[in-house]
Structure formats: C-alpha cells, structure tokens
CSV table of C-alpha atoms and ligand atoms in Angstrom, one decimal:
chain,number,residue,atom,x,y,z
A,1435,UNK,CA,11.0,-159.5,-60.0
A,1436,UNK,CA,7.1,-158.9,-59.8
A,1437,UNK,CA,6.2,-155.4,-58.6
A,1438,UNK,CA,5.5,-154.9,-55.0
A,1439,UNK,CA,1.9,-154.4,-54.0
A,1440,UNK,CA,3.0,-151.8,-51.3
A,1441,UNK,CA,2.0,-148.4,-51.5
A,1442,UNK,CA,4.4,-146.0,-49.9
A,1443,UNK,CA,3.5,-142.8,-47.7
A,1444,UNK,CA,4.0,-139.3,-49.3
A,1445,UNK,CA,5.7,-141.2,-52.2
A,1446,UNK,CA,5.3,-140.5,-56.0
A,1447,UNK,CA,5.7,-143.8,-57.2
A,1448,UNK,CA,6.1,-142.4,-60.9
A,1449,UNK,CA,9.3,-140.7,-59.9
A,1450,UNK,CA,10.4,-143.1,-57.2
A,1451,UNK,CA,9.9,-146.7,-58.5
A,1452,UNK,CA,12.3,-148.3,-56.3
A,1453,UNK,CA,12.5,-148.7,-52.3
A,1454,UNK,CA,15.6,-149.4,-50.6
A,1455,UNK,CA,15.0,-152.6,-48.4
A,1456,UNK,CA,16.5,-152.2,-45.0
A,1457,UNK,CA,17.2,-155.3,-42.9
A,1458,UNK,CA,18.7,-154.2,-39.6
A,1459,UNK,CA,19.4,-150.9,-37.6
A,1460,UNK,CA,21.1,-150.0,-34.5
A,1461,UNK,CA,22.1,-146.6,-32.9
A,1462,UNK,CA,22.3,-144.1,-35.6
A,1463,UNK,CA,22.6,-146.5,-38.5
A,1464,UNK,CA,20.3,-148.5,-40.8
A,1465,UNK,CA,21.7,-151.5,-42.8
A,1466,UNK,CA,20.6,-152.7,-46.0
A,1467,UNK,CA,19.8,-156.3,-46.8
A,1468,UNK,CA,23.5,-156.5,-48.5
A,1469,UNK,CA,25.2,-155.2,-45.4
A,1470,UNK,CA,25.5,-151.3,-46.7
A,1471,UNK,CA,25.4,-148.8,-43.8
A,1472,UNK,CA,23.4,-145.8,-43.8
A,1473,UNK,CA,23.5,-142.9,-41.4
A,1474,UNK,CA,19.8,-142.3,-40.2
A,1475,UNK,CA,20.1,-138.2,-40.1
A,1476,UNK,CA,16.5,-137.9,-39.7
A,1477,UNK,CA,15.9,-140.3,-37.0
A,1478,UNK,CA,13.5,-142.4,-39.2
A,1479,UNK,CA,11.1,-139.6,-39.8
A,1480,UNK,CA,11.7,-137.9,-36.4
A,1481,UNK,CA,10.7,-140.8,-34.2
A,1482,UNK,CA,13.9,-142.5,-33.0
A,1483,UNK,CA,15.3,-140.5,-29.9
A,1484,UNK,CA,18.1,-142.4,-28.2
A,1485,UNK,CA,19.0,-144.4,-31.1
A,1486,UNK,CA,17.7,-147.5,-32.7
A,1487,UNK,CA,17.2,-150.5,-30.7
A,1488,UNK,CA,18.1,-149.1,-27.4
A,1489,UNK,CA,18.7,-152.4,-25.4
A,1490,UNK,CA,16.5,-151.5,-22.5
A,1491,UNK,CA,13.3,-150.7,-24.8
A,1492,UNK,CA,14.0,-153.9,-26.9
A,1493,UNK,CA,14.1,-156.0,-23.6
A,1494,UNK,CA,10.9,-154.3,-22.5
A,1495,UNK,CA,9.1,-155.2,-25.6
A,1496,UNK,CA,10.2,-158.7,-25.6
A,1497,UNK,CA,9.1,-159.3,-21.9
A,1498,UNK,CA,5.8,-157.5,-22.3
A,1499,UNK,CA,5.1,-159.7,-25.5
A,1500,UNK,CA,5.4,-162.8,-23.4
A,1501,UNK,CA,3.1,-161.7,-20.7
A,1502,UNK,CA,0.0,-159.7,-22.2
A,1503,UNK,CA,0.0,-158.8,-25.9
A,1504,UNK,CA,-3.3,-156.7,-26.0
A,1505,UNK,CA,-6.2,-155.8,-24.0
A,1506,UNK,CA,-9.5,-154.0,-24.3
A,1507,UNK,CA,-8.9,-150.7,-22.8
A,1508,UNK,CA,-12.3,-150.0,-21.6
A,1509,UNK,CA,-13.3,-151.6,-18.4
A,1510,UNK,CA,-9.8,-152.9,-17.9
A,1511,UNK,CA,-6.4,-151.5,-17.3
A,1512,UNK,CA,-2.7,-152.7,-17.2
A,1513,UNK,CA,0.5,-151.8,-15.3
A,1514,UNK,CA,2.4,-150.6,-18.2
A,1515,UNK,CA,-0.3,-148.1,-19.1
A,1516,UNK,CA,-0.6,-147.0,-15.5
A,1517,UNK,CA,3.1,-146.5,-15.3
A,1518,UNK,CA,3.4,-144.4,-18.6
A,1519,UNK,CA,0.3,-142.1,-17.5
A,1520,UNK,CA,2.0,-141.6,-14.0
A,1521,UNK,CA,5.4,-141.0,-15.5
A,1522,UNK,CA,4.0,-138.5,-18.2
A,1523,UNK,CA,2.1,-136.4,-15.6
A,1524,UNK,CA,5.2,-136.4,-13.5
A,1525,UNK,CA,7.4,-134.9,-16.4
A,1526,UNK,CA,4.8,-133.0,-18.2
A,1527,UNK,CA,4.4,-129.2,-17.8
A,1528,UNK,CA,2.3,-128.3,-14.5
A,1529,UNK,CA,-1.5,-129.0,-14.6
A,1530,UNK,CA,-1.5,-131.7,-17.0
A,1531,UNK,CA,-3.2,-134.7,-14.9
A,1532,UNK,CA,-5.0,-136.9,-17.3
A,1533,UNK,CA,-3.5,-139.0,-20.1
A,1534,UNK,CA,-5.6,-140.4,-23.0
A,1535,UNK,CA,-3.9,-142.9,-25.1
A,1536,UNK,CA,-4.1,-143.3,-29.0
A,1537,UNK,CA,-1.7,-144.6,-31.4
A,1538,UNK,CA,-0.2,-141.8,-33.7
A,1539,UNK,CA,0.4,-138.3,-33.7
A,1540,UNK,CA,-2.5,-137.7,-35.8
A,1541,UNK,CA,-4.9,-139.3,-33.5
A,1542,UNK,CA,-3.4,-137.5,-30.6
A,1543,UNK,CA,-4.4,-134.1,-32.2
A,1544,UNK,CA,-7.7,-135.5,-33.2
A,1545,UNK,CA,-8.2,-136.4,-29.6
A,1546,UNK,CA,-7.0,-132.9,-28.6
A,1547,UNK,CA,-9.6,-131.1,-30.9
A,1548,UNK,CA,-12.2,-133.5,-29.9
A,1549,UNK,CA,-11.3,-132.8,-26.0
A,1550,UNK,CA,-11.6,-129.1,-26.7
A,1551,UNK,CA,-14.8,-129.3,-28.3
A,1552,UNK,CA,-16.4,-131.6,-25.7
A,1553,UNK,CA,-15.2,-129.3,-23.0
A,1554,UNK,CA,-17.0,-126.4,-24.3
A,1555,UNK,CA,-20.1,-128.5,-25.4
A,1556,UNK,CA,-20.3,-129.9,-21.6
A,1557,UNK,CA,-19.8,-126.4,-20.1
A,1558,UNK,CA,-22.6,-125.1,-22.1
A,1559,UNK,CA,-21.1,-122.7,-24.2
A,1560,UNK,CA,-21.1,-122.3,-27.9
A,1561,UNK,CA,-17.3,-122.3,-28.8
A,1562,UNK,CA,-16.5,-124.5,-31.7
A,1563,UNK,CA,-13.7,-122.5,-33.8
A,1564,UNK,CA,-10.3,-123.8,-33.8
A,1565,UNK,CA,-7.2,-121.4,-34.4
A,1566,UNK,CA,-4.0,-122.6,-35.9
A,1567,UNK,CA,-0.8,-121.2,-37.1
A,1568,UNK,CA,0.2,-120.4,-40.8
A,1569,UNK,CA,2.5,-123.1,-42.2
A,1570,UNK,CA,1.4,-125.7,-39.4
A,1571,UNK,CA,1.5,-129.3,-39.6
A,1572,UNK,CA,-0.6,-131.5,-37.5
A,1573,UNK,CA,-1.3,-134.8,-39.2
A,1574,UNK,CA,-2.9,-136.5,-42.2
A,1575,UNK,CA,-6.4,-137.3,-41.1
A,1576,UNK,CA,-9.2,-135.0,-42.3
A,1577,UNK,CA,-9.3,-133.2,-39.0
A,1578,UNK,CA,-5.6,-132.6,-38.6
A,1579,UNK,CA,-5.3,-131.6,-42.1
A,1580,UNK,CA,-8.0,-129.3,-41.4
A,1581,UNK,CA,-5.9,-127.7,-38.7
A,1582,UNK,CA,-2.7,-127.9,-40.8
A,1583,UNK,CA,-1.6,-125.5,-43.6
A,1584,UNK,CA,-3.3,-126.0,-47.0
A,1585,UNK,CA,-1.2,-126.9,-49.9
A,1586,UNK,CA,-0.6,-129.5,-52.7
A,1587,UNK,CA,-0.7,-132.1,-49.9
A,1588,UNK,CA,-4.5,-131.7,-49.1
A,1589,UNK,CA,-5.6,-129.7,-52.2
A,1590,UNK,CA,-7.6,-132.8,-53.3
A,1591,UNK,CA,-9.4,-133.2,-49.9
A,1592,UNK,CA,-10.0,-129.4,-49.3
A,1593,UNK,CA,-14.0,-130.0,-49.8
A,1594,UNK,CA,-14.0,-132.3,-46.4
A,1595,UNK,CA,-11.6,-129.9,-44.6
A,1596,UNK,CA,-13.3,-127.8,-42.1
A,1597,UNK,CA,-12.6,-124.0,-41.7
A,1598,UNK,CA,-10.0,-122.8,-39.2
A,1599,UNK,CA,-8.8,-119.4,-38.1
A,1600,UNK,CA,-5.4,-119.0,-39.6
A,1601,UNK,CA,-2.9,-117.1,-37.4
A,1602,UNK,CA,0.2,-115.6,-39.2
A,1603,UNK,CA,3.5,-117.4,-38.3
A,1604,UNK,CA,5.6,-115.1,-35.8
A,1605,UNK,CA,8.4,-114.0,-38.2
A,1606,UNK,CA,11.1,-112.5,-36.5
A,1607,UNK,CA,10.6,-108.8,-35.6
A,1608,UNK,CA,7.0,-109.1,-36.8
A,1609,UNK,CA,5.6,-111.0,-33.9
A,1610,UNK,CA,3.1,-108.3,-33.1
A,1611,UNK,CA,1.2,-109.1,-36.1
A,1612,UNK,CA,0.8,-112.7,-34.9
A,1613,UNK,CA,0.0,-111.4,-31.4
A,1614,UNK,CA,-2.7,-108.9,-32.8
A,1615,UNK,CA,-4.3,-111.5,-35.0
A,1616,UNK,CA,-4.5,-114.0,-32.2
A,1617,UNK,CA,-6.0,-111.4,-29.9
A,1618,UNK,CA,-8.7,-110.4,-32.4
A,1619,UNK,CA,-9.5,-114.1,-33.2
A,1620,UNK,CA,-9.8,-114.9,-29.7
A,1621,UNK,CA,-12.0,-111.8,-29.0
A,1622,UNK,CA,-14.8,-113.2,-31.2
A,1623,UNK,CA,-15.8,-115.3,-28.5
A,1624,UNK,CA,-16.4,-118.4,-30.4
A,1625,UNK,CA,-13.0,-119.9,-30.3
A,1626,UNK,CA,-12.6,-123.4,-28.5
A,1627,UNK,CA,-8.9,-123.6,-28.9
A,1628,UNK,CA,-5.5,-122.6,-30.5
A,1629,UNK,CA,-3.2,-125.4,-31.5
A,1630,UNK,CA,0.4,-124.9,-32.2
A,1631,UNK,CA,3.8,-126.6,-32.5
A,1632,UNK,CA,5.8,-125.0,-29.8
A,1633,UNK,CA,9.1,-123.4,-30.9
A,1634,UNK,CA,9.6,-125.0,-34.3
A,1635,UNK,CA,7.1,-125.9,-37.1
A,1636,UNK,CA,8.3,-129.2,-38.4
A,1637,UNK,CA,6.8,-130.2,-41.6
A,1638,UNK,CA,6.1,-126.5,-42.4
A,1639,UNK,CA,9.8,-126.0,-43.0
A,1640,UNK,CA,11.7,-126.2,-39.8
A,1641,UNK,CA,10.4,-122.7,-38.9
A,1642,UNK,CA,11.7,-121.5,-35.6
A,1643,UNK,CA,10.3,-118.9,-33.2
A,1644,UNK,CA,11.4,-118.0,-29.9
A,1645,UNK,CA,10.2,-118.9,-26.4
A,1646,UNK,CA,8.9,-115.3,-25.4
A,1647,UNK,CA,6.6,-115.5,-28.5
A,1648,UNK,CA,5.2,-118.9,-27.4
A,1649,UNK,CA,4.7,-117.3,-23.8
A,1650,UNK,CA,2.9,-114.2,-25.1
A,1651,UNK,CA,0.5,-116.5,-27.5
A,1652,UNK,CA,-0.2,-118.4,-24.5
A,1653,UNK,CA,-1.1,-115.5,-22.3
A,1654,UNK,CA,-3.4,-114.1,-25.0
A,1655,UNK,CA,-5.4,-117.6,-25.1
A,1656,UNK,CA,-5.6,-117.7,-21.3
A,1657,UNK,CA,-6.9,-114.1,-21.4
A,1658,UNK,CA,-9.8,-115.2,-23.5
A,1659,UNK,CA,-10.2,-118.6,-21.9
A,1660,UNK,CA,-9.2,-120.2,-25.2
A,1661,UNK,CA,-7.5,-123.6,-24.6
A,1662,UNK,CA,-4.1,-123.8,-25.3
A,1663,UNK,CA,-3.0,-127.1,-27.4
A,1664,UNK,CA,0.5,-127.7,-27.8
A,1665,UNK,CA,1.3,-130.3,-30.5
A,1666,UNK,CA,4.5,-131.7,-29.2
A,1667,UNK,CA,4.4,-134.6,-31.5
A,1668,UNK,CA,7.8,-133.7,-32.9
A,1669,UNK,CA,9.0,-131.5,-30.3
A,1670,UNK,CA,8.6,-133.8,-27.3
A,1671,UNK,CA,10.9,-136.0,-25.7
A,1672,UNK,CA,14.1,-133.8,-26.3
A,1673,UNK,CA,14.3,-132.7,-29.7
A,1674,UNK,CA,14.5,-128.9,-29.0
A,1675,UNK,CA,16.9,-129.4,-26.1
A,1676,UNK,CA,14.5,-129.6,-23.2
A,1677,UNK,CA,12.2,-132.5,-22.8
A,1678,UNK,CA,9.3,-130.7,-23.9
A,1679,UNK,CA,9.6,-127.5,-25.9
A,1680,UNK,CA,6.8,-125.9,-23.8
A,1681,UNK,CA,9.1,-126.0,-20.9
A,1682,UNK,CA,11.4,-123.3,-22.6
A,1683,UNK,CA,8.6,-120.9,-22.3
A,1684,UNK,CA,7.4,-121.8,-18.9
A,1685,UNK,CA,4.1,-122.4,-20.6
A,1686,UNK,CA,1.5,-125.0,-19.0
A,1687,UNK,CA,-0.8,-125.8,-22.0
A,1688,UNK,CA,-4.4,-127.0,-21.5
A,1689,UNK,CA,-3.7,-130.0,-23.8
A,1690,UNK,CA,-0.4,-131.5,-25.0
A,1691,UNK,CA,0.0,-134.1,-27.8
A,1692,UNK,CA,2.8,-136.5,-27.6
A,1693,UNK,CA,3.7,-139.3,-30.0
A,1694,UNK,CA,6.8,-140.0,-32.0
A,1695,UNK,CA,9.4,-140.2,-29.3
A,1696,UNK,CA,7.3,-141.5,-26.5
A,1697,UNK,CA,8.4,-145.0,-27.1
A,1698,UNK,CA,12.1,-143.9,-28.1
A,1699,UNK,CA,10.7,-144.3,-31.7
A,1700,UNK,CA,10.4,-147.9,-31.3
A,1701,UNK,CA,6.6,-148.8,-31.8
A,1702,UNK,CA,3.6,-146.6,-32.1
A,1703,UNK,CA,2.0,-145.1,-29.3
A,1704,UNK,CA,0.5,-141.7,-28.7
A,1705,UNK,CA,-0.9,-139.7,-25.6
A,1706,UNK,CA,-3.0,-136.6,-25.2
A,1707,UNK,CA,-2.4,-135.0,-21.8
A,1708,UNK,CA,-5.0,-132.5,-20.3
A,1709,UNK,CA,-6.0,-130.7,-17.3
A,1710,UNK,CA,-8.7,-131.3,-14.7
A,1711,UNK,CA,-11.1,-128.8,-15.9
A,1712,UNK,CA,-11.1,-130.7,-19.2
A,1713,UNK,CA,-11.6,-134.1,-17.7
A,1714,UNK,CA,-14.0,-132.8,-15.1
A,1715,UNK,CA,-16.1,-131.2,-17.8
A,1716,UNK,CA,-16.8,-134.9,-19.0
A,1717,UNK,CA,-17.0,-136.5,-15.5
A,1718,UNK,CA,-20.7,-137.1,-14.9
A,1719,UNK,CA,-23.4,-139.7,-14.2
A,1720,UNK,CA,-24.7,-138.7,-17.6
A,1721,UNK,CA,-23.7,-140.9,-20.4
A,1722,UNK,CA,-24.0,-138.1,-23.1
A,1723,UNK,CA,-21.0,-136.2,-21.5
A,1724,UNK,CA,-18.7,-139.3,-22.1
A,1725,UNK,CA,-15.6,-138.7,-24.0
A,1726,UNK,CA,-16.4,-140.9,-27.2
A,1727,UNK,CA,-13.0,-141.8,-28.6
A,1728,UNK,CA,-11.3,-145.1,-28.9
A,1729,UNK,CA,-8.9,-146.8,-31.2
A,1730,UNK,CA,-8.8,-150.7,-31.0
A,1731,UNK,CA,-5.3,-150.6,-30.0
A,1732,UNK,CA,-5.6,-147.9,-27.3
A,1733,UNK,CA,-2.6,-148.2,-24.8
A,1734,UNK,CA,-1.5,-151.6,-26.3
A,1735,UNK,CA,0.5,-153.1,-23.6
A,1736,UNK,CA,3.7,-153.7,-25.6
A,1737,UNK,CA,3.8,-150.2,-26.8
A,1738,UNK,CA,3.2,-148.9,-23.4
A,1739,UNK,CA,5.9,-151.2,-22.0
A,1740,UNK,CA,8.3,-149.7,-24.6
A,1741,UNK,CA,7.1,-146.1,-23.6
A,1742,UNK,CA,7.6,-147.0,-19.8
A,1743,UNK,CA,11.3,-148.2,-20.8
A,1744,UNK,CA,11.7,-144.8,-22.5
A,1745,UNK,CA,10.5,-142.9,-19.6
A,1746,UNK,CA,12.9,-145.2,-17.3
A,1747,UNK,CA,15.7,-144.2,-19.7
A,1748,UNK,CA,15.1,-140.5,-19.2
A,1749,UNK,CA,15.2,-141.1,-15.3
A,1750,UNK,CA,18.2,-143.2,-15.3
A,1751,UNK,CA,20.4,-142.1,-18.1
A,1752,UNK,CA,22.3,-138.7,-18.9
A,1753,UNK,CA,19.8,-138.1,-21.8
A,1754,UNK,CA,19.8,-134.4,-21.2
A,1755,UNK,CA,23.6,-134.2,-21.3
A,1756,UNK,CA,23.6,-136.2,-24.6
A,1757,UNK,CA,21.1,-133.9,-26.1
A,1758,UNK,CA,23.4,-131.1,-25.0
A,1759,UNK,CA,26.4,-132.7,-26.7
A,1760,UNK,CA,24.6,-133.3,-29.7
A,1761,UNK,CA,23.3,-129.7,-29.9
A,1762,UNK,CA,27.0,-128.5,-29.5
A,1763,UNK,CA,28.2,-130.8,-32.3
A,1764,UNK,CA,25.2,-129.6,-34.4
A,1765,UNK,CA,26.2,-125.8,-33.7
A,1766,UNK,CA,29.7,-126.7,-34.6
A,1767,UNK,CA,28.6,-128.1,-38.0
A,1768,UNK,CA,26.1,-125.1,-38.6
A,1769,UNK,CA,29.0,-122.7,-38.3
A,1770,UNK,CA,30.5,-124.3,-41.6
A,1771,UNK,CA,27.2,-123.9,-43.4
A,1772,UNK,CA,26.5,-120.4,-42.2
A,1773,UNK,CA,29.8,-119.4,-43.7
A,1774,UNK,CA,29.0,-121.2,-46.9
A,1775,UNK,CA,27.6,-118.9,-49.6
A,1776,UNK,CA,25.7,-121.7,-51.3
A,1777,UNK,CA,23.4,-121.7,-48.1
A,1778,UNK,CA,21.3,-119.1,-46.2
A,1779,UNK,CA,19.2,-118.9,-43.2
A,1780,UNK,CA,21.2,-121.5,-41.1
A,1781,UNK,CA,19.2,-121.9,-37.9
A,1782,UNK,CA,19.0,-124.4,-35.0
A,1783,UNK,CA,16.9,-125.3,-32.0
A,1784,UNK,CA,18.4,-128.0,-29.8
A,1785,UNK,CA,19.2,-131.1,-31.9
A,1786,UNK,CA,17.8,-129.9,-34.9
A,1787,UNK,CA,19.5,-127.8,-37.7
A,1788,UNK,CA,18.0,-126.5,-40.9
A,1789,UNK,CA,19.2,-124.1,-43.7
A,1790,UNK,CA,18.4,-123.5,-47.5
A,1791,UNK,CA,19.9,-123.4,-50.6
A,1792,UNK,CA,20.7,-119.6,-51.4
A,1793,UNK,CA,18.2,-118.0,-53.6
A,1794,UNK,CA,16.1,-121.3,-54.0
A,1795,UNK,CA,12.3,-121.1,-53.6
A,1796,UNK,CA,10.9,-122.8,-50.6
A,1797,UNK,CA,8.1,-124.9,-51.9
A,1798,UNK,CA,8.2,-128.4,-51.1
A,1799,UNK,CA,7.9,-129.4,-54.6
A,1800,UNK,CA,11.4,-127.6,-55.4
A,1801,UNK,CA,12.9,-130.1,-57.8
A,1802,UNK,CA,16.1,-130.2,-55.9
A,1803,UNK,CA,14.7,-132.2,-52.9
A,1804,UNK,CA,14.5,-135.6,-54.7
A,1805,UNK,CA,17.8,-135.4,-56.6
A,1806,UNK,CA,19.4,-134.2,-53.4
A,1807,UNK,CA,18.0,-137.1,-51.3
A,1808,UNK,CA,19.6,-139.4,-54.0
A,1809,UNK,CA,22.9,-137.8,-54.1
A,1810,UNK,CA,23.0,-138.2,-50.2
A,1811,UNK,CA,22.0,-141.8,-50.2
A,1812,UNK,CA,24.8,-142.5,-52.6
A,1813,UNK,CA,26.9,-141.3,-49.8
A,1814,UNK,CA,25.2,-143.4,-47.4
A,1815,UNK,CA,23.2,-140.5,-45.6
A,1816,UNK,CA,19.5,-140.5,-45.1
A,1817,UNK,CA,18.1,-137.1,-45.1
A,1818,UNK,CA,14.8,-136.0,-46.7
A,1819,UNK,CA,15.0,-132.4,-47.4
A,1820,UNK,CA,11.5,-130.3,-47.3
A,1821,UNK,CA,11.6,-128.7,-50.7
A,1822,UNK,CA,14.8,-126.4,-50.7
A,1823,UNK,CA,15.0,-126.8,-47.0
A,1824,UNK,CA,17.9,-129.1,-45.8
A,1825,UNK,CA,17.5,-130.2,-42.1
A,1826,UNK,CA,19.3,-132.5,-39.8
A,1827,UNK,CA,17.7,-134.3,-37.1
A,1828,UNK,CA,19.6,-137.4,-35.9
A,1829,UNK,CA,19.1,-139.8,-33.0
A,1830,UNK,CA,20.8,-138.5,-29.8
A,1831,UNK,CA,23.5,-141.1,-29.9
A,1832,UNK,CA,25.0,-139.7,-33.3
A,1833,UNK,CA,28.6,-138.8,-32.7
A,1834,UNK,CA,30.5,-135.8,-33.9
A,1835,UNK,CA,32.2,-138.1,-36.6
A,1836,UNK,CA,28.8,-139.4,-37.8
A,1837,UNK,CA,27.6,-135.5,-38.1
A,1838,UNK,CA,30.8,-134.5,-39.8
A,1839,UNK,CA,30.0,-137.2,-42.4
A,1840,UNK,CA,26.6,-135.9,-42.9
A,1841,UNK,CA,27.7,-132.4,-43.6
A,1842,UNK,CA,30.6,-133.5,-45.8
A,1843,UNK,CA,27.9,-135.3,-47.9
A,1844,UNK,CA,25.7,-132.3,-47.9
A,1845,UNK,CA,28.5,-130.1,-49.2
A,1846,UNK,CA,29.5,-132.6,-51.9
A,1847,UNK,CA,25.8,-133.4,-53.0
A,1848,UNK,CA,24.9,-129.7,-53.0
A,1849,UNK,CA,27.3,-129.0,-55.7
A,1850,UNK,CA,25.8,-131.7,-57.9
A,1851,UNK,CA,22.3,-130.4,-57.7
A,1852,UNK,CA,22.5,-126.7,-56.9
A,1853,UNK,CA,19.7,-124.8,-58.7
B,939,PLP,C1,4.6,-136.0,-37.2
B,939,PLP,C2,3.6,-135.0,-36.7
B,939,PLP,C3,2.2,-135.3,-36.5
B,939,PLP,C4,1.6,-136.6,-37.0
B,939,PLP,O1,2.2,-137.7,-36.4
B,939,PLP,P1,1.8,-139.0,-36.9
B,939,PLP,O2,2.3,-140.0,-35.9
B,939,PLP,O3,2.7,-139.3,-38.3
B,939,PLP,O4,0.2,-139.3,-37.1
B,939,PLP,C5,1.4,-134.3,-35.9
B,939,PLP,N1,2.0,-133.2,-35.4
B,939,PLP,C6,3.3,-133.0,-35.5
B,939,PLP,C7,3.9,-131.6,-35.1
B,939,PLP,C8,4.0,-133.8,-36.4
B,939,PLP,O5,5.4,-133.6,-36.5
C-alpha cells in the first residue's frame, strides 16, 4: 500500500506511522472498517456531547443541506443562524447580547481578542495588553498560541508570538497569589482583557480550580475595567456539570467563546458572544470602527442547523439529568482510582475525571502517554493521556457499563506501562 499523503494533527509520524481507519460511529462508540468497536472516552477530542450521530442533529444537517448549503454572511442572513444566535443569548450568562460566528475554537478566541482590542481602540483608550493564566490553552493559531502557555508545542513559533501578562494558576490554598498578580497587572492601566478557561484548564493538564476563585478573578477585572473573556470552548455545553462553567461562579463575562459542543460535536462551528458595550463601541457611521473579521464559512447554514438542533435538544431532552447521572458514575469510578496507590491527584469536575501516575512527572512528553494510549486501544478504549495525566471525558450517553470498561482497561494497561 502506498503511503498516505495525510499529515495528522499533533502527531509525530516518526513514532506513529499508522492511523486507525474508522468507518462509523454511534452513541459513545466508534467502529473500525473491519467492525471492531472502540469506546470514545474523550468525546473525539472533547467535541461530542450527547453522543455520536444524535438523530435530531443528523436530520437537521440532512434537511438543511437540501435547502441552503452556504451563504455569504455579510449583507445576508438566514434562519438557522438567527435561531442559534437567539438561542445562545437566551442560555448564556446575562449581558451577552451579540453573537459573532466563526468556525473553530481558535478563531472564536481570535475574534474575542480582536473584539477586546477594538473596544479599547474605539473608546479612545490605550489598552492593548492581554492577560492569561499560566498553563492556559486557547488554540493553535499565532494569536491563541500567544495567549496560551509556552512550551514544546510552540517553541518553534516563539518569535512570532506576542507578549502577554502571565497570571499564576490558582493552586489550591495559594489562590491569593493569583489574585495579587492579577490585581497588580490590572493596576498598570494598559490591560485590554483577561482570558481564562473557567473552572478547568483542559490541554494544560485538566487543572481544576473552584468557582469562588473564578468569581474573585472576575471581580478584580471588573474593578479595573479589564474585559473578562471566558474561553468556554471546552467547558461549554455541559462538560463541567452546568451548561456553561461561568454559571457556577455566577459570573457574567464580557466575552464568551464557544465552539466544540455547540453543534453537539457534529460539524465545525464557533461563536463569540459579547456585551452591548463591546458591540456599541464598534457601532458607527464611520467605517473605520467596523469589526474587521470574517471567515469564508462564517455561520455556514448547515453548521448552524446542527447547532440549532443541539440547542433544541438542550431545551427538550433531560440533558442536565443525563450529565448528572454521568457525573455520578464518574465519581463512583474515580473512588476506585483514589484508593489505588498507582495513581494520585484523582479529581473531577462534572463529567470529567483526571489523575496522574504516582510519582510521574507531568510533562506532555512523558513517555508513558503513547504506550498507554496503545495499550488502551488494544482493549478497545480511546483515551489520549496528556503526558502522565490520564483523563476520561466521555459523551453524555456513556453508560455505567461503558465506564466500568474504561476504568478496567486503565487499570490493566497501567500495570503494563507504569514508569
Ligand atoms: C480546543 C480548545 C480551543 C481550540 O479550539 P479548536 O476548535 O481546536 O480550534 C480553544 N480553547 C480551549 C479551552 C480549547 O479546549
């Protein structure tokens, strides 16, 4: 067989020459071309919420493809986009009244950063600095890498990255250091916005902090008129137990980024929500105050139809109860991990659990990640540890049996790869 021309994401082809071909999916499961079933323990990179191929989302995509496939979104609009925008404003934290569409989590964050800079430019104040948390991940474009933590992933691109103010991650019992650093940075008077992943830093290692800390960081930003940008790309749509993680802290950010789960994970779409103040700062008869951003596929009608169907599922199905049940099952499984001396730092927020190998370093390149991933796949479980951090983030339809299978596989595989 000739070598595939495909270059895969976050993949060292020298270590991983072979990709597993998948032909079908349904619920919490993937199926290979030869009929082997694999449990999707990471929701296909955190995007699948209800389950693969939710029938209402599949139908919405089919019906929309039959009516209007793509439309220039400047000068024109369409009902699926209007429905999604109305629906998002309805469910989002209060005060978020405008919706700008794009097509990935990274672009939703780029849009957020541009909105923040545009807001200050248009209000005539010299504020251009961005603050972000240590260990943050906000995407893989130049701008979002700049906001994210620096490391092996972006070392080669460092010369292109802009400087951001780095705020220490709020470690348990050391939150005051975070508050002090944030207060000091905000006090300089040049800060346009502070961006954070609410309650849990995903790619940074599933680092959890509490709602009171999120609320305090928001209060500090508000005190200094620093725009508070919540990157809910991963946390949005139920992952942390509530629709948005910001809700748990009763926080109304100035800007919220959503992507991954917005279409139930079926098809790419993203949105950046903002306040009247930010929209109004761009509202003018003067063209130079326009928000200059677009992607060709902004608000693609088929993607919007999928998102509208997702919002309808949230309205009409017991999604919150399902998430609660999944969180309970996850907690029961995690109790086994917490008692197991091979693991440490067992933690959970909502539907997500995470833990490390005892005594292992936490660097992404910790050798165990790849071998562990292979041992799990041998047992028909898809997980993708972040270095020594193992995490389980299944679709909400995953059953207790599914999860028992996942944790049994982890236990067996761990013995084979333990550092
Ligand atoms: C995944 C992720 C992104 C980037 O989203 P893409 O759709 O992969 O571009 C941004 N922020 C957070 C918190 C994420 O988890």
